[in-house]
């Protein structure tokens, strides 16, 4: 798994590449926790290049969403496609997260 | 049926080894890509469950066995921990709101959903989770 972050005007964009599994997901937790501790509250997570996600990966995303909600922050998702989308659909996560077709539209809905 | 086996310590860090072992054999089978992807998730969920719960006070091994029979690709995951049937866990609530949403049970939900048939048995002092996927479509 590789995580790229870039700061946009309205939010921090987190692009995840590769596999988000039981071994790699804690890396995402650490990175996001640090960003949130540093005061970032608005995020767009871009999953365009995510090849694989298991329940461990979803657990990390849910934990981050809950943490941000408790701080009045926002977590938006962009580009949930292909097999990753199937996993979201099976888990029911497709309906509880704020999901957008592109990073641009996700950023536009950050308020 | 002849099985190929991988026997390794039940540590999360060994996940990549398990994935490679299963993926290589799935690649050489008649499994379609979508089923293969589902299988790899189911295998991770089952393996991680053994790593987390099979040996609470001690360390132990997990065995991954792979074979094919009657148009099915079979993966068995076994451990020597206390008797435990993963499939006895209730289905998660996949409809609840984000703050109420609990993640527990999602792994077994994936195992059930992404395989064609999954069964548990206690055999020779081992927990054996047997997952089968049809290779004939």
JSON list of C-alpha atoms in Angstrom, two decimals:
[
{"chain": "A", "resi": 1, "resn": "UNK", "atom": "CA", "xyz": [0.00, 0.00, 0.00]},
{"chain": "A", "resi": 2, "resn": "UNK", "atom": "CA", "xyz": [1.18, 3.49, -0.83]},
{"chain": "A", "resi": 3, "resn": "UNK", "atom": "CA", "xyz": [-0.45, 6.67, 0.50]},
{"chain": "A", "resi": 4, "resn": "UNK", "atom": "CA", "xyz": [-0.03, 10.07, -1.13]},
{"chain": "A", "resi": 5, "resn": "UNK", "atom": "CA", "xyz": [-1.37, 13.17, 0.57]},
{"chain": "A", "resi": 6, "resn": "UNK", "atom": "CA", "xyz": [-1.81, 16.62, -0.87]},
{"chain": "A", "resi": 7, "resn": "UNK", "atom": "CA", "xyz": [-3.30, 19.70, 0.66]},
{"chain": "A", "resi": 8, "resn": "UNK", "atom": "CA", "xyz": [-6.02, 21.41, -1.35]},
{"chain": "A", "resi": 9, "resn": "UNK", "atom": "CA", "xyz": [-7.78, 24.60, -0.37]},
{"chain": "A", "resi": 10, "resn": "UNK", "atom": "CA", "xyz": [-10.84, 22.87, 1.10]},
{"chain": "A", "resi": 11, "resn": "UNK", "atom": "CA", "xyz": [-9.46, 19.53, 2.21]},
{"chain": "A", "resi": 12, "resn": "UNK", "atom": "CA", "xyz": [-6.55, 17.15, 2.32]},
{"chain": "A", "resi": 13, "resn": "UNK", "atom": "CA", "xyz": [-6.67, 14.59, -0.47]},
{"chain": "A", "resi": 14, "resn": "UNK", "atom": "CA", "xyz": [-5.45, 11.12, 0.47]},
{"chain": "A", "resi": 15, "resn": "UNK", "atom": "CA", "xyz": [-4.78, 8.81, -2.48]},
{"chain": "A", "resi": 16, "resn": "UNK", "atom": "CA", "xyz": [-4.37, 5.13, -1.60]},
{"chain": "A", "resi": 17, "resn": "UNK", "atom": "CA", "xyz": [-2.68, 2.72, -4.00]},
{"chain": "A", "resi": 18, "resn": "UNK", "atom": "CA", "xyz": [-2.42, -1.07, -3.75]},
{"chain": "A", "resi": 19, "resn": "UNK", "atom": "CA", "xyz": [-3.81, -3.27, -0.99]},
{"chain": "A", "resi": 20, "resn": "UNK", "atom": "CA", "xyz": [-5.60, -2.18, 2.17]},
{"chain": "A", "resi": 21, "resn": "UNK", "atom": "CA", "xyz": [-5.55, -5.33, 4.28]},
{"chain": "A", "resi": 22, "resn": "UNK", "atom": "CA", "xyz": [-4.98, -6.44, 7.87]},
{"chain": "A", "resi": 23, "resn": "UNK", "atom": "CA", "xyz": [-1.24, -5.76, 7.56]},
{"chain": "A", "resi": 24, "resn": "UNK", "atom": "CA", "xyz": [-1.33, -2.41, 5.75]},
{"chain": "A", "resi": 25, "resn": "UNK", "atom": "CA", "xyz": [-4.50, -0.76, 7.13]},
{"chain": "A", "resi": 26, "resn": "UNK", "atom": "CA", "xyz": [-2.84, 0.31, 10.43]},
{"chain": "A", "resi": 27, "resn": "UNK", "atom": "CA", "xyz": [-0.51, 2.49, 8.33]},
{"chain": "A", "resi": 28, "resn": "UNK", "atom": "CA", "xyz": [-3.57, 4.43, 7.12]},
{"chain": "A", "resi": 29, "resn": "UNK", "atom": "CA", "xyz": [-4.80, 4.71, 10.74]},
{"chain": "A", "resi": 30, "resn": "UNK", "atom": "CA", "xyz": [-1.49, 6.17, 11.87]},
{"chain": "A", "resi": 31, "resn": "UNK", "atom": "CA", "xyz": [-1.26, 8.66, 9.02]},
{"chain": "A", "resi": 32, "resn": "UNK", "atom": "CA", "xyz": [-4.83, 9.89, 9.42]},
{"chain": "A", "resi": 33, "resn": "UNK", "atom": "CA", "xyz": [-4.56, 10.08, 13.19]},
{"chain": "A", "resi": 34, "resn": "UNK", "atom": "CA", "xyz": [-1.48, 12.26, 12.86]},
{"chain": "A", "resi": 35, "resn": "UNK", "atom": "CA", "xyz": [-3.19, 14.54, 10.33]},
{"chain": "A", "resi": 36, "resn": "UNK", "atom": "CA", "xyz": [-6.22, 14.87, 12.61]},
{"chain": "A", "resi": 37, "resn": "UNK", "atom": "CA", "xyz": [-4.03, 15.48, 15.67]},
{"chain": "A", "resi": 38, "resn": "UNK", "atom": "CA", "xyz": [-2.32, 18.23, 13.64]},
{"chain": "A", "resi": 39, "resn": "UNK", "atom": "CA", "xyz": [-5.69, 19.89, 13.14]},
{"chain": "A", "resi": 40, "resn": "UNK", "atom": "CA", "xyz": [-6.85, 18.62, 9.73]},
{"chain": "A", "resi": 41, "resn": "UNK", "atom": "CA", "xyz": [-10.57, 17.91, 9.75]},
{"chain": "A", "resi": 42, "resn": "UNK", "atom": "CA", "xyz": [-11.56, 17.75, 6.08]},
{"chain": "A", "resi": 43, "resn": "UNK", "atom": "CA", "xyz": [-10.47, 14.84, 3.93]},
{"chain": "A", "resi": 44, "resn": "UNK", "atom": "CA", "xyz": [-11.14, 13.39, 0.51]},
{"chain": "A", "resi": 45, "resn": "UNK", "atom": "CA", "xyz": [-9.96, 9.80, 0.17]},
{"chain": "A", "resi": 46, "resn": "UNK", "atom": "CA", "xyz": [-9.28, 8.86, -3.45]},
{"chain": "A", "resi": 47, "resn": "UNK", "atom": "CA", "xyz": [-9.56, 5.11, -4.05]},
{"chain": "A", "resi": 48, "resn": "UNK", "atom": "CA", "xyz": [-8.96, 5.17, -7.82]},
{"chain": "A", "resi": 49, "resn": "UNK", "atom": "CA", "xyz": [-5.81, 3.05, -7.50]},
{"chain": "A", "resi": 50, "resn": "UNK", "atom": "CA", "xyz": [-6.87, 0.85, -4.61]},
{"chain": "A", "resi": 51, "resn": "UNK", "atom": "CA", "xyz": [-6.74, -2.75, -5.89]},
{"chain": "A", "resi": 52, "resn": "UNK", "atom": "CA", "xyz": [-7.99, -4.59, -2.82]},
{"chain": "A", "resi": 53, "resn": "UNK", "atom": "CA", "xyz": [-9.76, -3.96, 0.47]},
{"chain": "A", "resi": 54, "resn": "UNK", "atom": "CA", "xyz": [-10.82, -6.39, 3.22]},
{"chain": "A", "resi": 55, "resn": "UNK", "atom": "CA", "xyz": [-12.84, -5.87, 6.41]},
{"chain": "A", "resi": 56, "resn": "UNK", "atom": "CA", "xyz": [-9.64, -4.64, 8.09]},
{"chain": "A", "resi": 57, "resn": "UNK", "atom": "CA", "xyz": [-9.42, -1.82, 5.55]},
{"chain": "A", "resi": 58, "resn": "UNK", "atom": "CA", "xyz": [-13.10, -0.97, 5.97]},
{"chain": "A", "resi": 59, "resn": "UNK", "atom": "CA", "xyz": [-12.64, -0.98, 9.73]},
{"chain": "A", "resi": 60, "resn": "UNK", "atom": "CA", "xyz": [-9.93, 1.70, 9.36]},
{"chain": "A", "resi": 61, "resn": "UNK", "atom": "CA", "xyz": [-12.11, 3.84, 7.12]},
{"chain": "A", "resi": 62, "resn": "UNK", "atom": "CA", "xyz": [-15.05, 3.53, 9.52]},
{"chain": "A", "resi": 63, "resn": "UNK", "atom": "CA", "xyz": [-12.90, 4.38, 12.55]},
{"chain": "A", "resi": 64, "resn": "UNK", "atom": "CA", "xyz": [-11.61, 7.48, 10.79]},
{"chain": "A", "resi": 65, "resn": "UNK", "atom": "CA", "xyz": [-15.12, 8.51, 9.74]},
{"chain": "A", "resi": 66, "resn": "UNK", "atom": "CA", "xyz": [-16.36, 8.17, 13.32]},
{"chain": "A", "resi": 67, "resn": "UNK", "atom": "CA", "xyz": [-13.38, 10.07, 14.72]},
{"chain": "A", "resi": 68, "resn": "UNK", "atom": "CA", "xyz": [-13.96, 12.93, 12.27]},
{"chain": "A", "resi": 69, "resn": "UNK", "atom": "CA", "xyz": [-17.70, 13.01, 12.85]},
{"chain": "A", "resi": 70, "resn": "UNK", "atom": "CA", "xyz": [-17.07, 13.46, 16.57]},
{"chain": "A", "resi": 71, "resn": "UNK", "atom": "CA", "xyz": [-14.90, 16.49, 15.78]},
{"chain": "A", "resi": 72, "resn": "UNK", "atom": "CA", "xyz": [-17.28, 17.98, 13.20]},
{"chain": "A", "resi": 73, "resn": "UNK", "atom": "CA", "xyz": [-14.86, 17.05, 10.45]},
{"chain": "A", "resi": 74, "resn": "UNK", "atom": "CA", "xyz": [-15.71, 15.51, 7.10]},
{"chain": "A", "resi": 75, "resn": "UNK", "atom": "CA", "xyz": [-14.58, 12.44, 5.22]},
{"chain": "A", "resi": 76, "resn": "UNK", "atom": "CA", "xyz": [-15.51, 12.13, 1.56]},
{"chain": "A", "resi": 77, "resn": "UNK", "atom": "CA", "xyz": [-14.64, 9.35, -0.84]},
{"chain": "A", "resi": 78, "resn": "UNK", "atom": "CA", "xyz": [-13.92, 9.50, -4.54]},
{"chain": "A", "resi": 79, "resn": "UNK", "atom": "CA", "xyz": [-13.52, 6.90, -7.27]},
{"chain": "A", "resi": 80, "resn": "UNK", "atom": "CA", "xyz": [-14.81, 3.77, -5.57]},
{"chain": "A", "resi": 81, "resn": "UNK", "atom": "CA", "xyz": [-14.76, 1.48, -8.57]},
{"chain": "A", "resi": 82, "resn": "UNK", "atom": "CA", "xyz": [-14.47, -2.11, -9.75]},
{"chain": "A", "resi": 83, "resn": "UNK", "atom": "CA", "xyz": [-13.86, -4.83, -7.21]},
{"chain": "A", "resi": 84, "resn": "UNK", "atom": "CA", "xyz": [-13.40, -2.33, -4.36]},
{"chain": "A", "resi": 85, "resn": "UNK", "atom": "CA", "xyz": [-16.91, -1.04, -5.09]},
{"chain": "A", "resi": 86, "resn": "UNK", "atom": "CA", "xyz": [-18.24, -4.58, -4.83]},
{"chain": "A", "resi": 87, "resn": "UNK", "atom": "CA", "xyz": [-16.72, -4.91, -1.37]},
{"chain": "A", "resi": 88, "resn": "UNK", "atom": "CA", "xyz": [-18.29, -1.60, -0.33]},
{"chain": "A", "resi": 89, "resn": "UNK", "atom": "CA", "xyz": [-21.66, -2.78, -1.65]},
{"chain": "A", "resi": 90, "resn": "UNK", "atom": "CA", "xyz": [-21.52, -6.16, 0.11]},
{"chain": "A", "resi": 91, "resn": "UNK", "atom": "CA", "xyz": [-20.61, -4.50, 3.40]},
{"chain": "A", "resi": 92, "resn": "UNK", "atom": "CA", "xyz": [-23.33, -1.85, 3.18]},
{"chain": "A", "resi": 93, "resn": "UNK", "atom": "CA", "xyz": [-20.61, 0.83, 3.44]},
{"chain": "A", "resi": 94, "resn": "UNK", "atom": "CA", "xyz": [-21.62, 2.16, 0.04]},
{"chain": "A", "resi": 95, "resn": "UNK", "atom": "CA", "xyz": [-24.66, 3.76, 1.67]},
{"chain": "A", "resi": 96, "resn": "UNK", "atom": "CA", "xyz": [-23.14, 5.13, 4.90]},
{"chain": "A", "resi": 97, "resn": "UNK", "atom": "CA", "xyz": [-20.19, 7.01, 3.41]},
{"chain": "A", "resi": 98, "resn": "UNK", "atom": "CA", "xyz": [-20.26, 10.14, 1.29]},
{"chain": "A", "resi": 99, "resn": "UNK", "atom": "CA", "xyz": [-19.11, 8.86, -2.07]},
{"chain": "A", "resi": 100, "resn": "UNK", "atom": "CA", "xyz": [-18.40, 10.94, -5.17]},
{"chain": "A", "resi": 101, "resn": "UNK", "atom": "CA", "xyz": [-17.53, 10.21, -8.77]},
{"chain": "A", "resi": 102, "resn": "UNK", "atom": "CA", "xyz": [-14.33, 12.25, -8.78]},
{"chain": "A", "resi": 103, "resn": "UNK", "atom": "CA", "xyz": [-11.93, 14.06, -6.46]},
{"chain": "A", "resi": 104, "resn": "UNK", "atom": "CA", "xyz": [-13.15, 17.35, -7.92]},
{"chain": "A", "resi": 105, "resn": "UNK", "atom": "CA", "xyz": [-16.79, 16.68, -7.09]},
{"chain": "A", "resi": 106, "resn": "UNK", "atom": "CA", "xyz": [-15.79, 15.40, -3.64]},
{"chain": "A", "resi": 107, "resn": "UNK", "atom": "CA", "xyz": [-13.85, 18.63, -2.99]},
{"chain": "A", "resi": 108, "resn": "UNK", "atom": "CA", "xyz": [-16.78, 20.69, -4.26]},
{"chain": "A", "resi": 109, "resn": "UNK", "atom": "CA", "xyz": [-19.06, 19.11, -1.65]},
{"chain": "A", "resi": 110, "resn": "UNK", "atom": "CA", "xyz": [-16.76, 19.82, 1.29]},
{"chain": "A", "resi": 111, "resn": "UNK", "atom": "CA", "xyz": [-18.35, 22.59, 3.28]},
{"chain": "B", "resi": 1, "resn": "UNK", "atom": "CA", "xyz": [-8.38, -35.39, -3.68]},
{"chain": "B", "resi": 2, "resn": "UNK", "atom": "CA", "xyz": [-4.79, -34.25, -3.23]},
{"chain": "B", "resi": 3, "resn": "UNK", "atom": "CA", "xyz": [-4.21, -31.04, -1.29]},
{"chain": "B", "resi": 4, "resn": "UNK", "atom": "CA", "xyz": [-1.29, -28.68, -1.46]},
{"chain": "B", "resi": 5, "resn": "UNK", "atom": "CA", "xyz": [-0.48, -27.33, 1.99]},
{"chain": "B", "resi": 6, "resn": "UNK", "atom": "CA", "xyz": [1.13, -24.31, 3.56]},
{"chain": "B", "resi": 7, "resn": "UNK", "atom": "CA", "xyz": [1.81, -24.57, 7.28]},
{"chain": "B", "resi": 8, "resn": "UNK", "atom": "CA", "xyz": [2.95, -21.36, 8.96]},
{"chain": "B", "resi": 9, "resn": "UNK", "atom": "CA", "xyz": [2.84, -19.57, 12.33]},
{"chain": "B", "resi": 10, "resn": "UNK", "atom": "CA", "xyz": [-0.47, -17.75, 12.81]},
{"chain": "B", "resi": 11, "resn": "UNK", "atom": "CA", "xyz": [0.85, -14.19, 12.66]},
{"chain": "B", "resi": 12, "resn": "UNK", "atom": "CA", "xyz": [-0.81, -11.37, 10.70]},
{"chain": "B", "resi": 13, "resn": "UNK", "atom": "CA", "xyz": [2.61, -10.56, 9.21]},
{"chain": "B", "resi": 14, "resn": "UNK", "atom": "CA", "xyz": [2.40, -13.84, 7.28]},
{"chain": "B", "resi": 15, "resn": "UNK", "atom": "CA", "xyz": [-0.68, -12.67, 5.36]},
{"chain": "B", "resi": 16, "resn": "UNK", "atom": "CA", "xyz": [1.33, -11.92, 2.20]},
{"chain": "B", "resi": 17, "resn": "UNK", "atom": "CA", "xyz": [2.68, -15.48, 2.19]},
{"chain": "B", "resi": 18, "resn": "UNK", "atom": "CA", "xyz": [-0.86, -16.87, 2.47]},
{"chain": "B", "resi": 19, "resn": "UNK", "atom": "CA", "xyz": [-2.14, -14.58, -0.28]},
{"chain": "B", "resi": 20, "resn": "UNK", "atom": "CA", "xyz": [0.70, -15.56, -2.64]},
{"chain": "B", "resi": 21, "resn": "UNK", "atom": "CA", "xyz": [0.14, -19.25, -1.95]},
{"chain": "B", "resi": 22, "resn": "UNK", "atom": "CA", "xyz": [-3.58, -19.05, -2.70]},
{"chain": "B", "resi": 23, "resn": "UNK", "atom": "CA", "xyz": [-3.31, -16.58, -5.57]},
{"chain": "B", "resi": 24, "resn": "UNK", "atom": "CA", "xyz": [-0.73, -18.60, -7.47]},
{"chain": "B", "resi": 25, "resn": "UNK", "atom": "CA", "xyz": [-2.95, -21.69, -7.37]},
{"chain": "B", "resi": 26, "resn": "UNK", "atom": "CA", "xyz": [-6.10, -19.73, -8.14]},
{"chain": "B", "resi": 27, "resn": "UNK", "atom": "CA", "xyz": [-4.32, -18.21, -11.16]},
{"chain": "B", "resi": 28, "resn": "UNK", "atom": "CA", "xyz": [-3.65, -21.72, -12.44]},
{"chain": "B", "resi": 29, "resn": "UNK", "atom": "CA", "xyz": [-7.23, -22.81, -11.89]},
{"chain": "B", "resi": 30, "resn": "UNK", "atom": "CA", "xyz": [-10.39, -22.23, -13.90]},
{"chain": "B", "resi": 31, "resn": "UNK", "atom": "CA", "xyz": [-11.65, -19.67, -11.38]},
{"chain": "B", "resi": 32, "resn": "UNK", "atom": "CA", "xyz": [-12.89, -16.51, -13.03]},
{"chain": "B", "resi": 33, "resn": "UNK", "atom": "CA", "xyz": [-11.24, -13.24, -11.98]},
{"chain": "B", "resi": 34, "resn": "UNK", "atom": "CA", "xyz": [-14.19, -12.00, -9.95]},
{"chain": "B", "resi": 35, "resn": "UNK", "atom": "CA", "xyz": [-14.42, -15.20, -7.94]},
{"chain": "B", "resi": 36, "resn": "UNK", "atom": "CA", "xyz": [-10.68, -15.21, -7.39]},
{"chain": "B", "resi": 37, "resn": "UNK", "atom": "CA", "xyz": [-10.86, -11.71, -5.95]},
{"chain": "B", "resi": 38, "resn": "UNK", "atom": "CA", "xyz": [-13.65, -12.78, -3.60]},
{"chain": "B", "resi": 39, "resn": "UNK", "atom": "CA", "xyz": [-11.74, -15.86, -2.57]},
{"chain": "B", "resi": 40, "resn": "UNK", "atom": "CA", "xyz": [-8.67, -13.82, -1.62]},
{"chain": "B", "resi": 41, "resn": "UNK", "atom": "CA", "xyz": [-10.80, -11.63, 0.64]},
{"chain": "B", "resi": 42, "resn": "UNK", "atom": "CA", "xyz": [-12.46, -14.67, 2.23]},
{"chain": "B", "resi": 43, "resn": "UNK", "atom": "CA", "xyz": [-9.03, -16.25, 2.81]},
{"chain": "B", "resi": 44, "resn": "UNK", "atom": "CA", "xyz": [-7.71, -13.09, 4.45]},
{"chain": "B", "resi": 45, "resn": "UNK", "atom": "CA", "xyz": [-10.74, -12.88, 6.73]},
{"chain": "B", "resi": 46, "resn": "UNK", "atom": "CA", "xyz": [-10.39, -16.51, 7.80]},
{"chain": "B", "resi": 47, "resn": "UNK", "atom": "CA", "xyz": [-6.62, -16.30, 8.27]},
{"chain": "B", "resi": 48, "resn": "UNK", "atom": "CA", "xyz": [-6.83, -13.05, 10.26]},
{"chain": "B", "resi": 49, "resn": "UNK", "atom": "CA", "xyz": [-9.50, -14.57, 12.46]},
{"chain": "B", "resi": 50, "resn": "UNK", "atom": "CA", "xyz": [-7.19, -17.47, 13.34]},
{"chain": "B", "resi": 51, "resn": "UNK", "atom": "CA", "xyz": [-4.33, -15.04, 14.03]},
{"chain": "B", "resi": 52, "resn": "UNK", "atom": "CA", "xyz": [-6.49, -12.95, 16.36]},
{"chain": "B", "resi": 53, "resn": "UNK", "atom": "CA", "xyz": [-8.45, -15.58, 18.23]},
{"chain": "B", "resi": 54, "resn": "UNK", "atom": "CA", "xyz": [-7.17, -19.14, 17.88]},
{"chain": "B", "resi": 55, "resn": "UNK", "atom": "CA", "xyz": [-4.23, -18.86, 20.26]},
{"chain": "B", "resi": 56, "resn": "UNK", "atom": "CA", "xyz": [-5.03, -16.22, 22.89]},
{"chain": "B", "resi": 57, "resn": "UNK", "atom": "CA", "xyz": [-2.30, -17.15, 25.40]},
{"chain": "B", "resi": 58, "resn": "UNK", "atom": "CA", "xyz": [0.19, -18.86, 23.15]},
{"chain": "B", "resi": 59, "resn": "UNK", "atom": "CA", "xyz": [1.41, -19.20, 19.57]},
{"chain": "B", "resi": 60, "resn": "UNK", "atom": "CA", "xyz": [0.33, -21.78, 17.07]},
{"chain": "B", "resi": 61, "resn": "UNK", "atom": "CA", "xyz": [0.25, -22.65, 13.42]},
{"chain": "B", "resi": 62, "resn": "UNK", "atom": "CA", "xyz": [-2.32, -22.26, 10.71]},
{"chain": "B", "resi": 63, "resn": "UNK", "atom": "CA", "xyz": [-2.54, -24.62, 7.75]},
{"chain": "B", "resi": 64, "resn": "UNK", "atom": "CA", "xyz": [-3.83, -23.54, 4.35]},
{"chain": "B", "resi": 65, "resn": "UNK", "atom": "CA", "xyz": [-4.82, -26.48, 2.14]},
{"chain": "B", "resi": 66, "resn": "UNK", "atom": "CA", "xyz": [-5.80, -26.09, -1.50]},
{"chain": "B", "resi": 67, "resn": "UNK", "atom": "CA", "xyz": [-7.29, -28.61, -3.87]},
{"chain": "B", "resi": 68, "resn": "UNK", "atom": "CA", "xyz": [-9.89, -29.03, -6.57]},
{"chain": "B", "resi": 69, "resn": "UNK", "atom": "CA", "xyz": [-12.73, -31.51, -6.82]},
{"chain": "B", "resi": 70, "resn": "UNK", "atom": "CA", "xyz": [-15.87, -31.85, -8.93]},
{"chain": "B", "resi": 71, "resn": "UNK", "atom": "CA", "xyz": [-15.64, -28.43, -10.53]},
{"chain": "B", "resi": 72, "resn": "UNK", "atom": "CA", "xyz": [-14.79, -26.72, -7.26]},
{"chain": "B", "resi": 73, "resn": "UNK", "atom": "CA", "xyz": [-11.75, -24.86, -6.00]},
{"chain": "B", "resi": 74, "resn": "UNK", "atom": "CA", "xyz": [-11.37, -25.69, -2.31]},
{"chain": "B", "resi": 75, "resn": "UNK", "atom": "CA", "xyz": [-9.44, -23.81, 0.36]},
{"chain": "B", "resi": 76, "resn": "UNK", "atom": "CA", "xyz": [-9.31, -25.19, 3.89]},
{"chain": "B", "resi": 77, "resn": "UNK", "atom": "CA", "xyz": [-7.95, -23.15, 6.77]},
{"chain": "B", "resi": 78, "resn": "UNK", "atom": "CA", "xyz": [-7.26, -25.04, 9.96]},
{"chain": "B", "resi": 79, "resn": "UNK", "atom": "CA", "xyz": [-5.86, -24.31, 13.42]},
{"chain": "B", "resi": 80, "resn": "UNK", "atom": "CA", "xyz": [-5.31, -26.24, 16.64]},
{"chain": "B", "resi": 81, "resn": "UNK", "atom": "CA", "xyz": [-6.98, -23.70, 18.93]},
{"chain": "B", "resi": 82, "resn": "UNK", "atom": "CA", "xyz": [-10.03, -24.27, 21.13]},
{"chain": "B", "resi": 83, "resn": "UNK", "atom": "CA", "xyz": [-13.12, -25.41, 19.24]},
{"chain": "B", "resi": 84, "resn": "UNK", "atom": "CA", "xyz": [-14.64, -22.40, 17.52]},
{"chain": "B", "resi": 85, "resn": "UNK", "atom": "CA", "xyz": [-17.08, -22.19, 14.63]},
{"chain": "B", "resi": 86, "resn": "UNK", "atom": "CA", "xyz": [-16.67, -18.84, 12.91]},
{"chain": "B", "resi": 87, "resn": "UNK", "atom": "CA", "xyz": [-19.90, -19.50, 11.02]},
{"chain": "B", "resi": 88, "resn": "UNK", "atom": "CA", "xyz": [-21.86, -19.48, 14.29]},
{"chain": "B", "resi": 89, "resn": "UNK", "atom": "CA", "xyz": [-21.41, -15.69, 14.50]},
{"chain": "B", "resi": 90, "resn": "UNK", "atom": "CA", "xyz": [-24.54, -13.66, 13.71]},
{"chain": "B", "resi": 91, "resn": "UNK", "atom": "CA", "xyz": [-24.85, -11.69, 10.48]},
{"chain": "B", "resi": 92, "resn": "UNK", "atom": "CA", "xyz": [-23.83, -8.05, 10.89]},
{"chain": "B", "resi": 93, "resn": "UNK", "atom": "CA", "xyz": [-26.32, -5.23, 10.52]},
{"chain": "B", "resi": 94, "resn": "UNK", "atom": "CA", "xyz": [-25.31, -3.77, 7.17]},
{"chain": "B", "resi": 95, "resn": "UNK", "atom": "CA", "xyz": [-28.03, -1.11, 7.21]},
{"chain": "B", "resi": 96, "resn": "UNK", "atom": "CA", "xyz": [-27.27, 0.93, 10.31]},
{"chain": "B", "resi": 97, "resn": "UNK", "atom": "CA", "xyz": [-26.10, 4.53, 10.48]},
{"chain": "B", "resi": 98, "resn": "UNK", "atom": "CA", "xyz": [-22.38, 5.35, 10.47]},
{"chain": "B", "resi": 99, "resn": "UNK", "atom": "CA", "xyz": [-22.07, 6.08, 14.20]},
{"chain": "B", "resi": 100, "resn": "UNK", "atom": "CA", "xyz": [-23.93, 2.93, 15.21]},
{"chain": "B", "resi": 101, "resn": "UNK", "atom": "CA", "xyz": [-22.16, 0.78, 12.70]},
{"chain": "B", "resi": 102, "resn": "UNK", "atom": "CA", "xyz": [-20.05, -1.93, 14.26]},
{"chain": "B", "resi": 103, "resn": "UNK", "atom": "CA", "xyz": [-17.43, -3.69, 12.22]},
{"chain": "B", "resi": 104, "resn": "UNK", "atom": "CA", "xyz": [-17.63, -7.03, 14.04]},
{"chain": "B", "resi": 105, "resn": "UNK", "atom": "CA", "xyz": [-18.98, -9.86, 11.99]},
{"chain": "B", "resi": 106, "resn": "UNK", "atom": "CA", "xyz": [-18.11, -8.25, 8.68]},
{"chain": "B", "resi": 107, "resn": "UNK", "atom": "CA", "xyz": [-15.26, -10.69, 8.06]},
{"chain": "B", "resi": 108, "resn": "UNK", "atom": "CA", "xyz": [-17.51, -13.72, 8.35]},
{"chain": "B", "resi": 109, "resn": "UNK", "atom": "CA", "xyz": [-20.14, -11.91, 6.25]},
{"chain": "B", "resi": 110, "resn": "UNK", "atom": "CA", "xyz": [-17.52, -11.61, 3.49]},
{"chain": "B", "resi": 111, "resn": "UNK", "atom": "CA", "xyz": [-16.62, -15.29, 3.83]},
{"chain": "B", "resi": 112, "resn": "UNK", "atom": "CA", "xyz": [-20.27, -16.28, 3.47]},
{"chain": "B", "resi": 113, "resn": "UNK", "atom": "CA", "xyz": [-20.97, -13.87, 0.63]},
{"chain": "B", "resi": 114, "resn": "UNK", "atom": "CA", "xyz": [-17.85, -14.34, -1.46]},
{"chain": "B", "resi": 115, "resn": "UNK", "atom": "CA", "xyz": [-17.67, -18.13, -1.47]},
{"chain": "B", "resi": 116, "resn": "UNK", "atom": "CA", "xyz": [-20.16, -20.55, -2.99]},
{"chain": "B", "resi": 117, "resn": "UNK", "atom": "CA", "xyz": [-20.16, -22.85, 0.01]},
{"chain": "B", "resi": 118, "resn": "UNK", "atom": "CA", "xyz": [-18.44, -22.65, 3.38]},
{"chain": "B", "resi": 119, "resn": "UNK", "atom": "CA", "xyz": [-18.57, -25.18, 6.19]},
{"chain": "B", "resi": 120, "resn": "UNK", "atom": "CA", "xyz": [-16.92, -25.75, 9.54]},
{"chain": "B", "resi": 121, "resn": "UNK", "atom": "CA", "xyz": [-15.91, -28.96, 11.22]},
{"chain": "B", "resi": 122, "resn": "UNK", "atom": "CA", "xyz": [-13.83, -30.04, 14.19]},
{"chain": "B", "resi": 123, "resn": "UNK", "atom": "CA", "xyz": [-11.47, -32.72, 12.96]},
{"chain": "B", "resi": 124, "resn": "UNK", "atom": "CA", "xyz": [-8.59, -34.44, 14.77]},
{"chain": "B", "resi": 125, "resn": "UNK", "atom": "CA", "xyz": [-8.40, -31.66, 17.35]},
{"chain": "B", "resi": 126, "resn": "UNK", "atom": "CA", "xyz": [-8.45, -28.95, 14.71]},
{"chain": "B", "resi": 127, "resn": "UNK", "atom": "CA", "xyz": [-10.89, -26.29, 13.58]},
{"chain": "B", "resi": 128, "resn": "UNK", "atom": "CA", "xyz": [-11.31, -26.67, 9.83]},
{"chain": "B", "resi": 129, "resn": "UNK", "atom": "CA", "xyz": [-13.02, -23.98, 7.78]},
{"chain": "B", "resi": 130, "resn": "UNK", "atom": "CA", "xyz": [-13.67, -25.27, 4.26]},
{"chain": "B", "resi": 131, "resn": "UNK", "atom": "CA", "xyz": [-14.44, -22.75, 1.54]},
{"chain": "B", "resi": 132, "resn": "UNK", "atom": "CA", "xyz": [-15.51, -23.87, -1.92]},
{"chain": "B", "resi": 133, "resn": "UNK", "atom": "CA", "xyz": [-15.92, -21.91, -5.15]},
{"chain": "B", "resi": 134, "resn": "UNK", "atom": "CA", "xyz": [-17.30, -23.33, -8.36]},
{"chain": "B", "resi": 135, "resn": "UNK", "atom": "CA", "xyz": [-14.90, -23.24, -11.27]},
{"chain": "B", "resi": 136, "resn": "UNK", "atom": "CA", "xyz": [-17.55, -24.14, -13.85]},
{"chain": "B", "resi": 137, "resn": "UNK", "atom": "CA", "xyz": [-19.30, -20.77, -13.74]}
]
